[in-house]
Short mmCIF file of C-alpha atoms and ligand atoms in Angstrom, two decimals:
data_model
loop_
_atom_site.label_atom_id
_atom_site.label_comp_id
_atom_site.label_asym_id
_atom_site.label_seq_id
_atom_site.Cartn_x
_atom_site.Cartn_y
_atom_site.Cartn_z
CA MET P 833 -68.61 -17.85 -48.04
CA SER P 834 -71.11 -15.19 -49.11
CA ILE P 835 -74.31 -14.53 -47.14
CA ALA P 836 -76.35 -15.65 -50.14
CA VAL P 837 -74.56 -19.01 -50.19
CA VAL P 838 -74.99 -19.49 -46.45
CA SER P 839 -78.72 -18.81 -46.56
CA LEU P 840 -79.19 -21.04 -49.59
CA LEU P 841 -77.31 -23.76 -47.76
CA THR P 842 -79.53 -23.40 -44.70
CA LEU P 843 -82.62 -23.35 -46.90
CA SER P 844 -81.77 -26.48 -48.81
CA SER P 845 -80.90 -28.44 -45.71
CA SER P 846 -83.87 -27.25 -43.69
CA PHE P 847 -86.28 -28.17 -46.49
CA GLY P 848 -84.48 -31.47 -46.94
CA ALA P 849 -84.04 -30.79 -50.64
CA SER P 850 -82.41 -33.78 -52.15
CA VAL P 851 -79.22 -33.26 -54.06
CA GLU P 852 -78.05 -36.46 -55.68
CA PRO P 853 -74.66 -37.71 -54.53
CA PRO P 854 -71.98 -37.83 -57.22
CA THR P 855 -71.75 -40.82 -59.54
CA PRO P 856 -69.03 -43.21 -58.37
CA TYR P 857 -65.80 -43.07 -60.35
CA GLY P 858 -63.85 -46.09 -61.63
CA VAL P 859 -63.57 -49.39 -59.79
CA LEU P 860 -65.09 -49.50 -56.31
CA PRO P 861 -64.45 -51.35 -53.05
CA SER P 862 -66.83 -54.12 -52.03
CA GLU P 863 -68.46 -53.79 -48.62
CA ARG P 864 -66.05 -56.42 -47.37
CA GLN P 865 -63.12 -54.29 -48.58
CA GLN P 866 -64.57 -51.12 -47.09
CA LYS P 867 -64.69 -52.74 -43.65
CA TRP P 868 -61.13 -54.01 -44.04
CA HIS P 869 -59.89 -50.54 -45.02
CA GLU P 870 -60.85 -49.40 -41.53
CA LEU P 871 -58.39 -51.81 -39.88
CA GLU P 872 -55.17 -50.35 -41.35
CA PHE P 873 -52.78 -52.03 -38.91
CA TYR P 874 -52.62 -55.67 -37.80
CA GLY P 875 -50.08 -58.35 -37.02
CA PHE P 876 -48.56 -61.49 -38.48
CA VAL P 877 -47.52 -64.34 -36.18
CA HIS P 878 -44.91 -66.67 -37.70
CA PHE P 879 -44.56 -69.69 -35.44
CA THR P 880 -43.88 -73.36 -36.24
CA VAL P 881 -41.14 -76.01 -36.23
CA ASN P 882 -38.80 -73.38 -37.74
CA THR P 883 -38.84 -71.60 -34.39
CA PHE P 884 -37.14 -74.68 -32.95
CA THR P 885 -34.82 -75.54 -35.86
CA ASP P 886 -33.68 -71.95 -36.35
CA LYS P 887 -34.77 -72.00 -39.99
CA GLU P 888 -36.87 -69.75 -42.21
CA TRP P 889 -38.10 -72.47 -44.54
CA GLY P 890 -38.42 -75.99 -43.11
CA TYR P 891 -37.74 -78.80 -45.56
CA GLY P 892 -40.73 -80.82 -44.37
CA ASP P 893 -38.71 -83.60 -42.71
CA GLU P 894 -38.70 -82.07 -39.23
CA SER P 895 -39.93 -84.36 -36.50
CA ALA P 896 -43.18 -83.00 -35.05
CA GLU P 897 -41.73 -83.66 -31.61
CA ILE P 898 -39.43 -80.68 -31.77
CA PHE P 899 -42.37 -78.30 -31.53
CA ASN P 900 -42.30 -77.63 -27.81
CA PRO P 901 -42.79 -74.05 -26.60
CA THR P 902 -41.90 -73.97 -22.92
CA ASP P 903 -44.31 -71.25 -21.85
CA PHE P 904 -46.77 -70.67 -24.68
CA ASP P 905 -49.04 -67.74 -23.91
CA ALA P 906 -51.49 -66.66 -26.60
CA ASN P 907 -52.83 -63.97 -24.28
CA GLN P 908 -49.41 -62.36 -23.97
CA ILE P 909 -49.14 -62.31 -27.78
CA ALA P 910 -52.62 -60.86 -28.24
CA SER P 911 -52.28 -58.33 -25.46
CA VAL P 912 -49.01 -56.92 -26.83
CA ALA P 913 -50.64 -56.63 -30.25
CA GLN P 914 -53.74 -54.96 -28.87
CA GLU P 915 -51.82 -52.51 -26.73
CA ALA P 916 -49.77 -51.48 -29.74
CA GLY P 917 -52.96 -50.62 -31.63
CA MET P 918 -53.19 -53.64 -33.92
CA LYS P 919 -56.70 -54.62 -35.01
CA GLY P 920 -56.08 -58.30 -35.70
CA LEU P 921 -53.58 -61.16 -35.94
CA ILE P 922 -52.87 -63.58 -38.79
CA LEU P 923 -51.31 -66.86 -37.65
CA THR P 924 -49.16 -69.19 -39.80
CA CYS P 925 -51.40 -72.20 -39.18
CA LYS P 926 -49.28 -74.11 -41.71
CA HIS P 927 -46.04 -72.84 -43.26
CA HIS P 928 -44.14 -74.41 -46.18
CA ASP P 929 -42.86 -77.25 -43.93
CA GLY P 930 -46.41 -78.59 -43.68
CA PHE P 931 -46.51 -78.78 -39.86
CA CYS P 932 -50.01 -77.91 -38.62
CA LEU P 933 -50.53 -75.80 -35.50
CA TRP P 934 -53.95 -77.38 -35.05
CA PRO P 935 -54.94 -81.05 -34.68
CA SER P 936 -55.97 -81.57 -38.30
CA LYS P 937 -57.92 -84.77 -39.01
CA TYR P 938 -56.03 -85.16 -42.27
CA THR P 939 -52.42 -85.49 -41.12
CA GLU P 940 -50.37 -86.50 -38.14
CA HIS P 941 -47.73 -83.92 -38.94
CA SER P 942 -49.12 -81.52 -36.40
CA VAL P 943 -49.29 -80.47 -32.76
CA VAL P 944 -50.81 -83.89 -32.08
CA LYS P 945 -47.42 -85.55 -32.52
CA SER P 946 -45.52 -82.80 -30.75
CA THR P 947 -44.09 -82.87 -27.26
CA TRP P 948 -46.04 -79.74 -26.40
CA ARG P 949 -48.85 -80.48 -23.95
CA ASN P 950 -48.46 -84.18 -24.72
CA GLY P 951 -50.02 -83.67 -28.11
CA LYS P 952 -53.25 -82.25 -26.67
CA GLY P 953 -52.61 -78.60 -27.54
CA ASP P 954 -54.10 -76.47 -30.32
CA VAL P 955 -52.26 -73.23 -31.08
CA VAL P 956 -54.93 -72.08 -33.54
CA ARG P 957 -57.63 -72.46 -30.90
CA GLU P 958 -55.65 -70.58 -28.27
CA VAL P 959 -54.63 -67.73 -30.56
CA SER P 960 -58.14 -67.33 -31.99
CA ASP P 961 -59.63 -67.34 -28.47
CA ALA P 962 -57.04 -64.84 -27.24
CA CYS P 963 -57.84 -62.58 -30.19
CA GLY P 964 -61.52 -62.70 -29.26
CA LYS P 965 -60.68 -61.84 -25.67
CA HIS P 966 -58.56 -58.86 -26.68
CA GLY P 967 -60.93 -57.45 -29.30
CA LEU P 968 -58.71 -58.51 -32.20
CA LYS P 969 -59.79 -60.08 -35.45
CA PHE P 970 -58.30 -63.44 -36.33
CA GLY P 971 -56.85 -64.50 -39.67
CA VAL P 972 -55.10 -67.54 -41.09
CA TYR P 973 -52.04 -68.17 -43.25
CA VAL P 974 -52.19 -71.63 -44.82
CA SER P 975 -49.27 -72.26 -47.14
CA PRO P 976 -50.34 -73.78 -50.46
CA TRP P 977 -46.82 -75.21 -50.87
CA ASP P 978 -46.34 -78.16 -48.50
CA ARG P 979 -42.88 -79.73 -48.40
CA ASN P 980 -43.98 -82.51 -46.08
CA HIS P 981 -46.93 -83.98 -47.95
CA ALA P 982 -46.28 -87.03 -50.11
CA GLU P 983 -48.91 -86.05 -52.66
CA TYR P 984 -47.77 -82.48 -53.15
CA GLY P 985 -47.77 -81.76 -56.89
CA ARG P 986 -50.57 -84.27 -57.55
CA PRO P 987 -54.38 -83.85 -57.43
CA ALA P 988 -54.71 -85.63 -54.05
CA TYR P 989 -52.85 -82.81 -52.34
CA ILE P 990 -55.37 -80.22 -53.53
CA LYS P 991 -58.13 -82.23 -51.89
CA TYR P 992 -56.04 -82.33 -48.70
CA TYR P 993 -55.37 -78.58 -48.83
CA ARG P 994 -59.05 -77.77 -49.25
CA SER P 995 -60.02 -80.13 -46.41
CA GLN P 996 -57.60 -78.32 -44.14
CA LEU P 997 -58.99 -74.97 -45.18
CA ARG P 998 -62.47 -76.22 -44.37
CA GLU P 999 -61.30 -77.19 -40.88
CA LEU P 1000 -59.82 -73.79 -40.25
CA LEU P 1001 -62.75 -71.92 -41.73
CA THR P 1002 -65.41 -73.77 -39.78
CA ASN P 1003 -63.93 -74.50 -36.36
CA TYR P 1004 -62.32 -71.28 -35.24
CA GLY P 1005 -64.96 -68.55 -35.45
CA PRO P 1006 -64.94 -65.60 -37.83
CA ILE P 1007 -61.83 -65.27 -39.98
CA PHE P 1008 -61.10 -61.76 -41.24
CA GLU P 1009 -58.31 -62.58 -43.67
CA ILE P 1010 -56.81 -65.59 -45.42
CA TRP P 1011 -53.25 -65.33 -46.64
CA PHE P 1012 -52.44 -67.26 -49.80
CA ASP P 1013 -48.68 -67.19 -50.20
CA GLY P 1014 -47.20 -67.30 -53.70
CA ALA P 1015 -43.95 -69.00 -52.63
CA ASN P 1016 -43.24 -72.34 -54.31
CA GLY P 1017 -39.61 -73.38 -54.05
CA GLY P 1018 -39.87 -76.80 -55.70
CA ASP P 1019 -37.72 -79.09 -53.57
CA GLY P 1020 -38.90 -80.79 -50.41
CA TRP P 1021 -39.15 -83.96 -48.36
CA TYR P 1022 -42.54 -84.97 -49.81
CA GLY P 1023 -43.13 -88.06 -47.70
CA GLY P 1024 -39.51 -89.18 -48.08
CA ALA P 1025 -39.23 -88.71 -51.86
CA LYS P 1026 -36.80 -85.84 -51.34
CA GLU P 1027 -37.10 -84.35 -54.78
CA LYS P 1028 -37.98 -81.27 -56.71
CA ARG P 1029 -41.62 -80.96 -57.69
CA THR P 1030 -42.58 -78.33 -60.19
CA ILE P 1031 -46.17 -77.33 -60.52
CA ASP P 1032 -48.05 -75.27 -63.09
CA ARG P 1033 -48.93 -72.26 -60.99
CA SER P 1034 -51.80 -71.24 -63.26
CA THR P 1035 -53.67 -74.52 -63.08
CA TYR P 1036 -52.45 -76.77 -60.25
CA TYR P 1037 -54.13 -75.15 -57.26
CA GLY P 1038 -57.53 -74.63 -58.91
CA TRP P 1039 -57.81 -71.26 -57.21
CA ASP P 1040 -61.34 -70.54 -58.46
CA VAL P 1041 -62.74 -73.52 -56.59
CA THR P 1042 -60.74 -72.77 -53.43
CA ARG P 1043 -61.88 -69.16 -53.42
CA GLN P 1044 -65.46 -70.35 -53.78
CA ILE P 1045 -65.05 -72.49 -50.65
CA VAL P 1046 -63.78 -69.48 -48.73
CA ARG P 1047 -66.71 -67.32 -49.87
CA GLU P 1048 -69.14 -70.06 -48.91
CA LEU P 1049 -67.71 -70.72 -45.44
CA GLN P 1050 -66.54 -67.22 -44.46
CA PRO P 1051 -68.26 -64.66 -46.68
CA ASP P 1052 -66.68 -61.73 -44.82
CA ALA P 1053 -63.11 -63.03 -45.05
CA MET P 1054 -60.68 -61.06 -47.17
CA MET P 1055 -58.45 -63.09 -49.45
CA PHE P 1056 -54.86 -61.95 -49.87
CA SER P 1057 -52.54 -63.07 -52.66
CA ASP P 1058 -50.44 -61.69 -55.50
CA VAL P 1059 -53.70 -61.48 -57.45
CA GLY P 1060 -56.14 -60.74 -54.62
CA PRO P 1061 -59.03 -61.05 -55.19
CA ASP P 1062 -59.55 -58.78 -52.17
CA ILE P 1063 -56.05 -57.59 -51.18
CA ARG P 1064 -52.86 -57.57 -53.23
CA TRP P 1065 -49.26 -58.04 -52.16
CA VAL P 1066 -47.41 -54.73 -52.23
CA GLY P 1067 -44.51 -56.43 -54.00
CA ASN P 1068 -41.79 -56.10 -51.34
CA GLU P 1069 -41.18 -57.26 -47.78
CA SER P 1070 -39.31 -54.12 -46.72
CA GLY P 1071 -42.24 -52.23 -45.23
CA TYR P 1072 -43.28 -49.60 -47.74
CA ALA P 1073 -45.92 -48.94 -50.38
CA GLY P 1074 -45.13 -46.89 -53.46
CA ASP P 1075 -45.91 -43.19 -53.59
CA PRO P 1076 -48.53 -42.96 -54.88
CA CYS P 1077 -50.12 -46.33 -54.10
CA TRP P 1078 -53.44 -46.67 -55.93
CA ALA P 1079 -56.09 -49.05 -54.63
CA ALA P 1080 -56.82 -50.09 -58.20
CA TYR P 1081 -54.66 -52.78 -59.79
CA THR P 1082 -54.33 -54.91 -62.88
CA PRO P 1083 -52.12 -57.94 -62.10
CA ARG P 1084 -49.86 -58.95 -64.97
CA GLY P 1085 -48.48 -62.47 -65.42
CA VAL P 1086 -44.78 -63.14 -65.89
CA ASP P 1087 -43.69 -63.91 -69.48
CA SER P 1088 -47.23 -63.47 -70.81
CA GLN P 1089 -48.53 -66.30 -68.62
CA PRO P 1090 -51.80 -65.76 -66.75
CA PRO P 1091 -51.31 -63.87 -63.48
CA CYS P 1092 -51.71 -66.09 -60.42
CA PRO P 1093 -50.08 -66.40 -56.97
CA GLY P 1094 -46.32 -66.63 -57.43
CA GLN P 1095 -46.51 -65.62 -61.08
CA THR P 1096 -47.01 -61.90 -61.39
CA VAL P 1097 -44.88 -58.90 -62.20
CA TYR P 1098 -44.99 -58.31 -58.48
CA GLN P 1099 -43.12 -55.00 -58.60
CA ASP P 1100 -46.34 -53.51 -60.04
CA GLY P 1101 -47.92 -53.99 -56.62
CA GLU P 1102 -46.02 -51.08 -55.10
CA HIS P 1103 -47.90 -48.41 -57.00
CA GLY P 1104 -50.95 -50.28 -58.21
CA LYS P 1105 -52.52 -48.70 -61.27
CA ARG P 1106 -54.51 -45.52 -61.67
CA ASN P 1107 -57.67 -46.74 -63.46
CA GLY P 1108 -56.68 -50.40 -62.95
CA THR P 1109 -59.22 -53.16 -63.54
CA TYR P 1110 -59.93 -54.14 -59.93
CA TRP P 1111 -60.21 -52.47 -56.54
CA MET P 1112 -57.40 -54.51 -54.97
CA PRO P 1113 -55.64 -52.44 -52.32
CA ALA P 1114 -52.12 -53.21 -51.14
CA GLU P 1115 -51.02 -54.85 -47.90
CA VAL P 1116 -47.48 -54.19 -46.69
CA ASP P 1117 -46.15 -57.31 -44.93
CA VAL P 1118 -42.92 -56.86 -43.06
CA SER P 1119 -41.24 -58.37 -40.01
CA ILE P 1120 -40.16 -56.57 -36.85
CA ARG P 1121 -36.91 -58.57 -37.19
CA PRO P 1122 -34.80 -59.55 -40.22
CA GLY P 1123 -36.43 -63.02 -40.33
CA TRP P 1124 -40.07 -64.04 -40.31
CA PHE P 1125 -39.44 -66.67 -37.63
CA TYR P 1126 -37.74 -66.16 -34.26
CA HIS P 1127 -33.95 -66.56 -34.12
CA ALA P 1128 -32.12 -65.73 -30.88
CA LYS P 1129 -29.25 -64.30 -32.92
CA GLU P 1130 -31.60 -61.53 -34.09
CA ASP P 1131 -32.55 -60.37 -30.58
CA GLY P 1132 -30.43 -57.29 -31.11
CA LYS P 1133 -31.89 -56.57 -34.56
CA VAL P 1134 -35.44 -55.65 -33.66
CA ARG P 1135 -36.78 -52.60 -35.51
CA THR P 1136 -36.76 -49.44 -33.41
CA PRO P 1137 -39.87 -47.39 -32.63
CA ASP P 1138 -38.54 -44.70 -35.01
CA ASN P 1139 -38.24 -47.22 -37.79
CA LEU P 1140 -41.73 -48.62 -37.13
CA ILE P 1141 -43.16 -45.10 -37.30
CA LYS P 1142 -41.48 -44.64 -40.68
CA LEU P 1143 -43.02 -47.92 -41.90
CA TYR P 1144 -46.43 -46.77 -40.70
CA PHE P 1145 -46.25 -43.51 -42.63
CA GLU P 1146 -45.01 -45.31 -45.73
CA SER P 1147 -47.72 -47.98 -45.66
CA VAL P 1148 -50.90 -46.87 -43.86
CA GLY P 1149 -50.02 -43.28 -44.80
CA ARG P 1150 -50.08 -44.23 -48.48
CA GLY P 1151 -53.45 -45.96 -48.38
CA ALA P 1152 -52.18 -49.52 -47.82
CA SER P 1153 -52.49 -51.66 -44.69
CA LEU P 1154 -49.55 -52.58 -42.46
CA LEU P 1155 -49.16 -56.27 -41.58
CA LEU P 1156 -46.33 -56.33 -39.06
CA ASN P 1157 -44.86 -59.70 -38.11
CA LEU P 1158 -44.18 -60.51 -34.43
CA PRO P 1159 -42.51 -63.94 -34.20
CA PRO P 1160 -43.02 -65.75 -30.88
CA ASP P 1161 -39.80 -67.14 -29.38
CA ARG P 1162 -39.13 -70.66 -28.14
CA ARG P 1163 -41.14 -70.00 -25.02
CA GLY P 1164 -44.11 -69.14 -27.25
CA ARG P 1165 -44.14 -65.48 -26.23
CA ILE P 1166 -43.28 -62.19 -27.90
CA HIS P 1167 -39.69 -61.49 -26.86
CA GLU P 1168 -39.13 -58.57 -24.46
CA ASN P 1169 -37.15 -56.58 -27.06
CA ASP P 1170 -39.92 -56.83 -29.65
CA ALA P 1171 -42.63 -56.02 -27.11
CA ALA P 1172 -40.74 -52.97 -25.81
CA SER P 1173 -40.20 -51.53 -29.28
CA LEU P 1174 -43.72 -52.25 -30.41
CA LEU P 1175 -45.34 -50.76 -27.32
CA GLU P 1176 -43.31 -47.57 -27.57
CA PHE P 1177 -44.31 -47.33 -31.23
CA GLY P 1178 -47.95 -47.85 -30.25
CA ARG P 1179 -47.72 -45.21 -27.55
CA ARG P 1180 -46.40 -42.67 -30.06
CA LEU P 1181 -49.07 -43.56 -32.60
CA LYS P 1182 -51.82 -43.06 -30.04
CA ALA P 1183 -50.31 -39.83 -28.73
CA THR P 1184 -50.02 -38.48 -32.28
CA PHE P 1185 -53.36 -39.45 -33.72
CA SER P 1186 -55.61 -38.99 -30.70
CA ASN P 1187 -55.33 -35.21 -30.93
CA ASP P 1188 -56.66 -33.81 -34.20
CA LEU P 1189 -55.89 -30.10 -34.16
CA ALA P 1190 -58.31 -29.41 -37.02
CA ARG P 1191 -61.36 -30.33 -34.92
CA GLY P 1192 -63.50 -27.33 -34.16
CA ALA P 1193 -62.00 -25.24 -36.99
CA LYS P 1194 -64.25 -22.99 -39.04
CA THR P 1195 -64.54 -24.57 -42.47
CA THR P 1196 -65.34 -22.94 -45.80
CA ALA P 1197 -65.10 -24.28 -49.31
CA SER P 1198 -64.88 -22.67 -52.73
CA SER P 1199 -67.82 -24.84 -53.71
CA THR P 1200 -70.33 -27.20 -52.08
CA ARG P 1201 -72.43 -29.66 -54.01
CA GLY P 1202 -75.89 -28.19 -54.59
CA ASN P 1203 -75.18 -25.92 -51.62
CA ASP P 1204 -76.47 -28.81 -49.58
CA ALA P 1205 -75.34 -29.02 -45.95
CA ARG P 1206 -74.94 -32.79 -46.31
CA TYR P 1207 -71.92 -32.16 -48.54
CA ALA P 1208 -70.56 -29.13 -46.71
CA ALA P 1209 -66.94 -28.49 -45.79
CA ASP P 1210 -67.46 -29.23 -42.09
CA ARG P 1211 -67.92 -32.92 -42.95
CA VAL P 1212 -64.14 -33.28 -43.18
CA ILE P 1213 -63.69 -32.58 -39.46
CA ASP P 1214 -66.65 -34.46 -38.00
CA GLY P 1215 -64.64 -37.64 -37.33
CA ASP P 1216 -67.03 -39.70 -39.48
CA ARG P 1217 -65.58 -41.43 -42.53
CA ASN P 1218 -69.08 -41.89 -43.94
CA THR P 1219 -69.69 -38.20 -44.44
CA TYR P 1220 -67.83 -36.10 -46.97
CA TRP P 1221 -67.40 -32.70 -48.52
CA CYS P 1222 -68.04 -32.65 -52.24
CA THR P 1223 -68.70 -30.29 -55.08
CA ASP P 1224 -70.87 -30.07 -58.16
CA ASP P 1225 -69.88 -32.41 -60.96
CA ASP P 1226 -68.03 -29.78 -62.97
CA MET P 1227 -65.96 -28.48 -60.05
CA LEU P 1228 -62.85 -30.58 -60.26
CA THR P 1229 -60.29 -28.31 -58.58
CA PRO P 1230 -61.99 -26.82 -55.52
CA GLU P 1231 -60.42 -25.54 -52.31
CA LEU P 1232 -61.31 -26.03 -48.69
CA MET P 1233 -60.18 -23.71 -45.89
CA LEU P 1234 -59.82 -24.47 -42.20
CA ASP P 1235 -59.59 -21.53 -39.82
CA MET P 1236 -58.48 -22.73 -36.40
CA GLY P 1237 -59.03 -19.29 -34.83
CA LYS P 1238 -55.56 -19.33 -33.27
CA PRO P 1239 -52.11 -20.53 -34.30
CA VAL P 1240 -51.67 -24.31 -34.12
CA THR P 1241 -48.47 -26.29 -34.57
CA PHE P 1242 -48.56 -29.53 -36.53
CA SER P 1243 -46.22 -31.81 -38.48
CA VAL P 1244 -48.65 -34.34 -39.95
CA VAL P 1245 -51.66 -33.91 -42.23
CA GLY P 1246 -54.23 -36.68 -42.63
CA LEU P 1247 -56.55 -36.90 -45.64
CA ARG P 1248 -59.18 -39.44 -46.62
CA GLU P 1249 -61.48 -39.85 -49.59
CA TYR P 1250 -64.98 -41.28 -49.28
CA LEU P 1251 -64.19 -44.71 -50.70
CA PRO P 1252 -67.65 -45.86 -51.88
CA LEU P 1253 -67.34 -43.19 -54.61
CA GLY P 1254 -63.93 -44.44 -55.75
CA GLN P 1255 -60.52 -42.80 -55.90
CA ARG P 1256 -61.29 -39.49 -57.55
CA VAL P 1257 -58.36 -37.24 -56.67
CA ASP P 1258 -55.12 -37.36 -58.66
CA ASP P 1259 -53.15 -34.46 -57.18
CA TRP P 1260 -53.55 -32.23 -54.14
CA ALA P 1261 -51.65 -29.53 -52.28
CA MET P 1262 -51.85 -27.87 -48.86
CA ASP P 1263 -51.17 -24.24 -48.10
CA LYS P 1264 -50.66 -22.45 -44.80
CA TRP P 1265 -51.64 -18.86 -44.09
CA ASP P 1266 -48.31 -17.14 -43.75
CA ASP P 1267 -47.86 -13.44 -43.20
CA GLY P 1268 -50.99 -12.39 -45.09
CA ASP P 1269 -50.67 -14.87 -47.93
CA TRP P 1270 -51.03 -18.55 -48.74
CA ALA P 1271 -47.82 -20.57 -48.96
CA GLU P 1272 -47.70 -24.18 -50.12
CA PHE P 1273 -46.14 -26.61 -47.64
CA ALA P 1274 -47.26 -30.01 -48.91
CA GLN P 1275 -48.40 -31.71 -52.08
CA GLY P 1276 -48.96 -35.23 -53.26
CA ALA P 1277 -50.58 -37.59 -55.71
CA SER P 1278 -53.59 -39.74 -54.69
CA ILE P 1279 -55.53 -39.79 -51.41
CA GLY P 1280 -57.68 -42.95 -51.16
CA ASN P 1281 -58.30 -44.61 -47.82
CA ARG P 1282 -55.67 -42.53 -46.05
CA ARG P 1283 -52.92 -40.18 -47.02
CA LEU P 1284 -50.53 -38.98 -44.33
CA TRP P 1285 -48.14 -36.16 -45.03
CA ARG P 1286 -45.24 -35.95 -42.55
CA GLY P 1287 -42.88 -32.99 -42.53
CA ASP P 1288 -41.28 -30.20 -40.57
CA THR P 1289 -43.50 -28.51 -38.00
CA VAL P 1290 -45.79 -25.81 -39.32
CA THR P 1291 -47.38 -23.10 -37.17
CA THR P 1292 -50.34 -21.25 -38.61
CA ASP P 1293 -53.95 -20.37 -37.85
CA LYS P 1294 -55.33 -21.30 -41.29
CA VAL P 1295 -54.72 -24.07 -43.80
CA ARG P 1296 -56.13 -24.72 -47.24
CA LEU P 1297 -56.52 -27.97 -49.15
CA ARG P 1298 -56.31 -27.48 -52.89
CA ILE P 1299 -57.45 -30.23 -55.20
CA VAL P 1300 -55.08 -29.76 -58.12
CA LYS P 1301 -56.32 -32.53 -60.39
CA ALA P 1302 -59.25 -34.91 -60.11
CA ALA P 1303 -60.93 -37.36 -62.44
CA ALA P 1304 -64.34 -36.53 -60.96
CA CYS P 1305 -65.57 -33.99 -58.42
CA PRO P 1306 -63.74 -34.80 -55.18
CA ALA P 1307 -65.44 -36.41 -52.17
CA ILE P 1308 -63.22 -35.82 -49.13
CA SER P 1309 -64.16 -37.37 -45.81
CA GLU P 1310 -61.26 -36.18 -43.65
CA VAL P 1311 -58.75 -33.39 -43.27
CA ALA P 1312 -56.81 -33.69 -40.02
CA LEU P 1313 -53.78 -32.00 -38.46
CA TYR P 1314 -51.53 -33.65 -35.90
CA LEU P 1315 -48.32 -32.93 -34.08
CA GLU P 1316 -46.13 -36.01 -34.16
CA ALA P 1317 -45.43 -37.20 -30.62
CA LYS P 1318 -41.87 -38.05 -29.72
C1 FUL O 1768 -43.17 -65.53 -48.00
C2 FUL O 1768 -42.74 -66.81 -47.30
O1 FUL O 1768 -41.91 -67.60 -48.13
C3 FUL O 1768 -42.05 -66.38 -46.04
O2 FUL O 1768 -41.51 -67.45 -45.33
C4 FUL O 1768 -43.05 -65.62 -45.18
O3 FUL O 1768 -44.09 -66.48 -44.75
C5 FUL O 1768 -43.63 -64.43 -45.98
C6 FUL O 1768 -44.71 -63.70 -45.25
O4 FUL O 1768 -44.15 -64.88 -47.21
O5 FUL O 1768 -43.59 -65.72 -49.28
#
């Protein structure tokens, strides 16, 4: 940076001259979504009668009595999750079989009729309390499809479903996320009718009214479904987001029908849509085992720490969130194999990301907005996602240099955009200072909430971020360098 630029920069900041921030670009995250973007990694807990029948989808005819964990321990579940670095847990309060993990006033098909604690237990209460104790947020999965309920498919069931939601949204403290599953298989027990019930997915559930209830009772709760409105399904259950994965999205209905849960061209979710209609970021839901529920025969098929790391880079590292399922076993605890793998994964995550080798580097940029210190290059290494480096409006392809003063060795680069101004960057590249010249070692499309590049180790004393293409002057809140821990 020239001396003239430096003194101008000092002048403008010392006189507090006000340089307007850039105009936001495209669709923008709500405040609720911005807070959620900070979570990045949280857990799913699939637990119900299926755990005891060894099924994935209960038919709805299971006797409530079979629900009988021998050593249920919500604190063990929450503490494993917390130690691994998860920020919350989402519990299957009711899965497709209709069995309720809480003593709902509206049905007897619940813990009340189970053998567990003589019908006096409440799994939702214990898990939500344990989350509170371990600094985790608590969320609920409440299956819209209910294969137990006699009225499923008729208007009376919708009233029932909403009453249950009201119970869960008023009696268990703050809810950070509600999971609206799109699965509707048709056949079920339905109070003994044992038949196939087909519903019109666009109209039956009256989603507008249900969403209104959620907003009224839990205004901060994020709603997940194939069509959001707050979070979209990534379109697969294998543990990856597309590359790139845009936060913006325009859900499309199948066969020209209106898009709604269970009726979208779900494959679109992997990449989202540059310049899509809504800010509707992706959530990657995946299980630590082949199934969503616990099956003893899968004890040897738990994902390895290496595999979990890969999932993390391919979900969180592409701007999505990672919702990793941990199914409690028949004791009502996270099995030793799952806990061991998860904790080793968490240890590696912490060891990798707690040491940002870019901190303390000398930063310079080819351009700084209004030469104002508030937008200067050093904002990318201050550890604050609310500050950012940005340029004048017409500078779409600027560069930012980090001089670490000595050679550093890294294998991961972390980038973030300042989300309240939208996703502005299309393409970027990173260069290393190599034998008196710049040499490119990484490039990618999109940044968004978080972009992690993972590659072979690089040793250099200087790196450069090049914005190759942007729709509006870039606003970058983080450039970080890490060495992946083994
Ligand atoms: C799916 C369900 O059918 C699975 O059982 C599981 O709950 C998964 C997270 O969502 O749609």
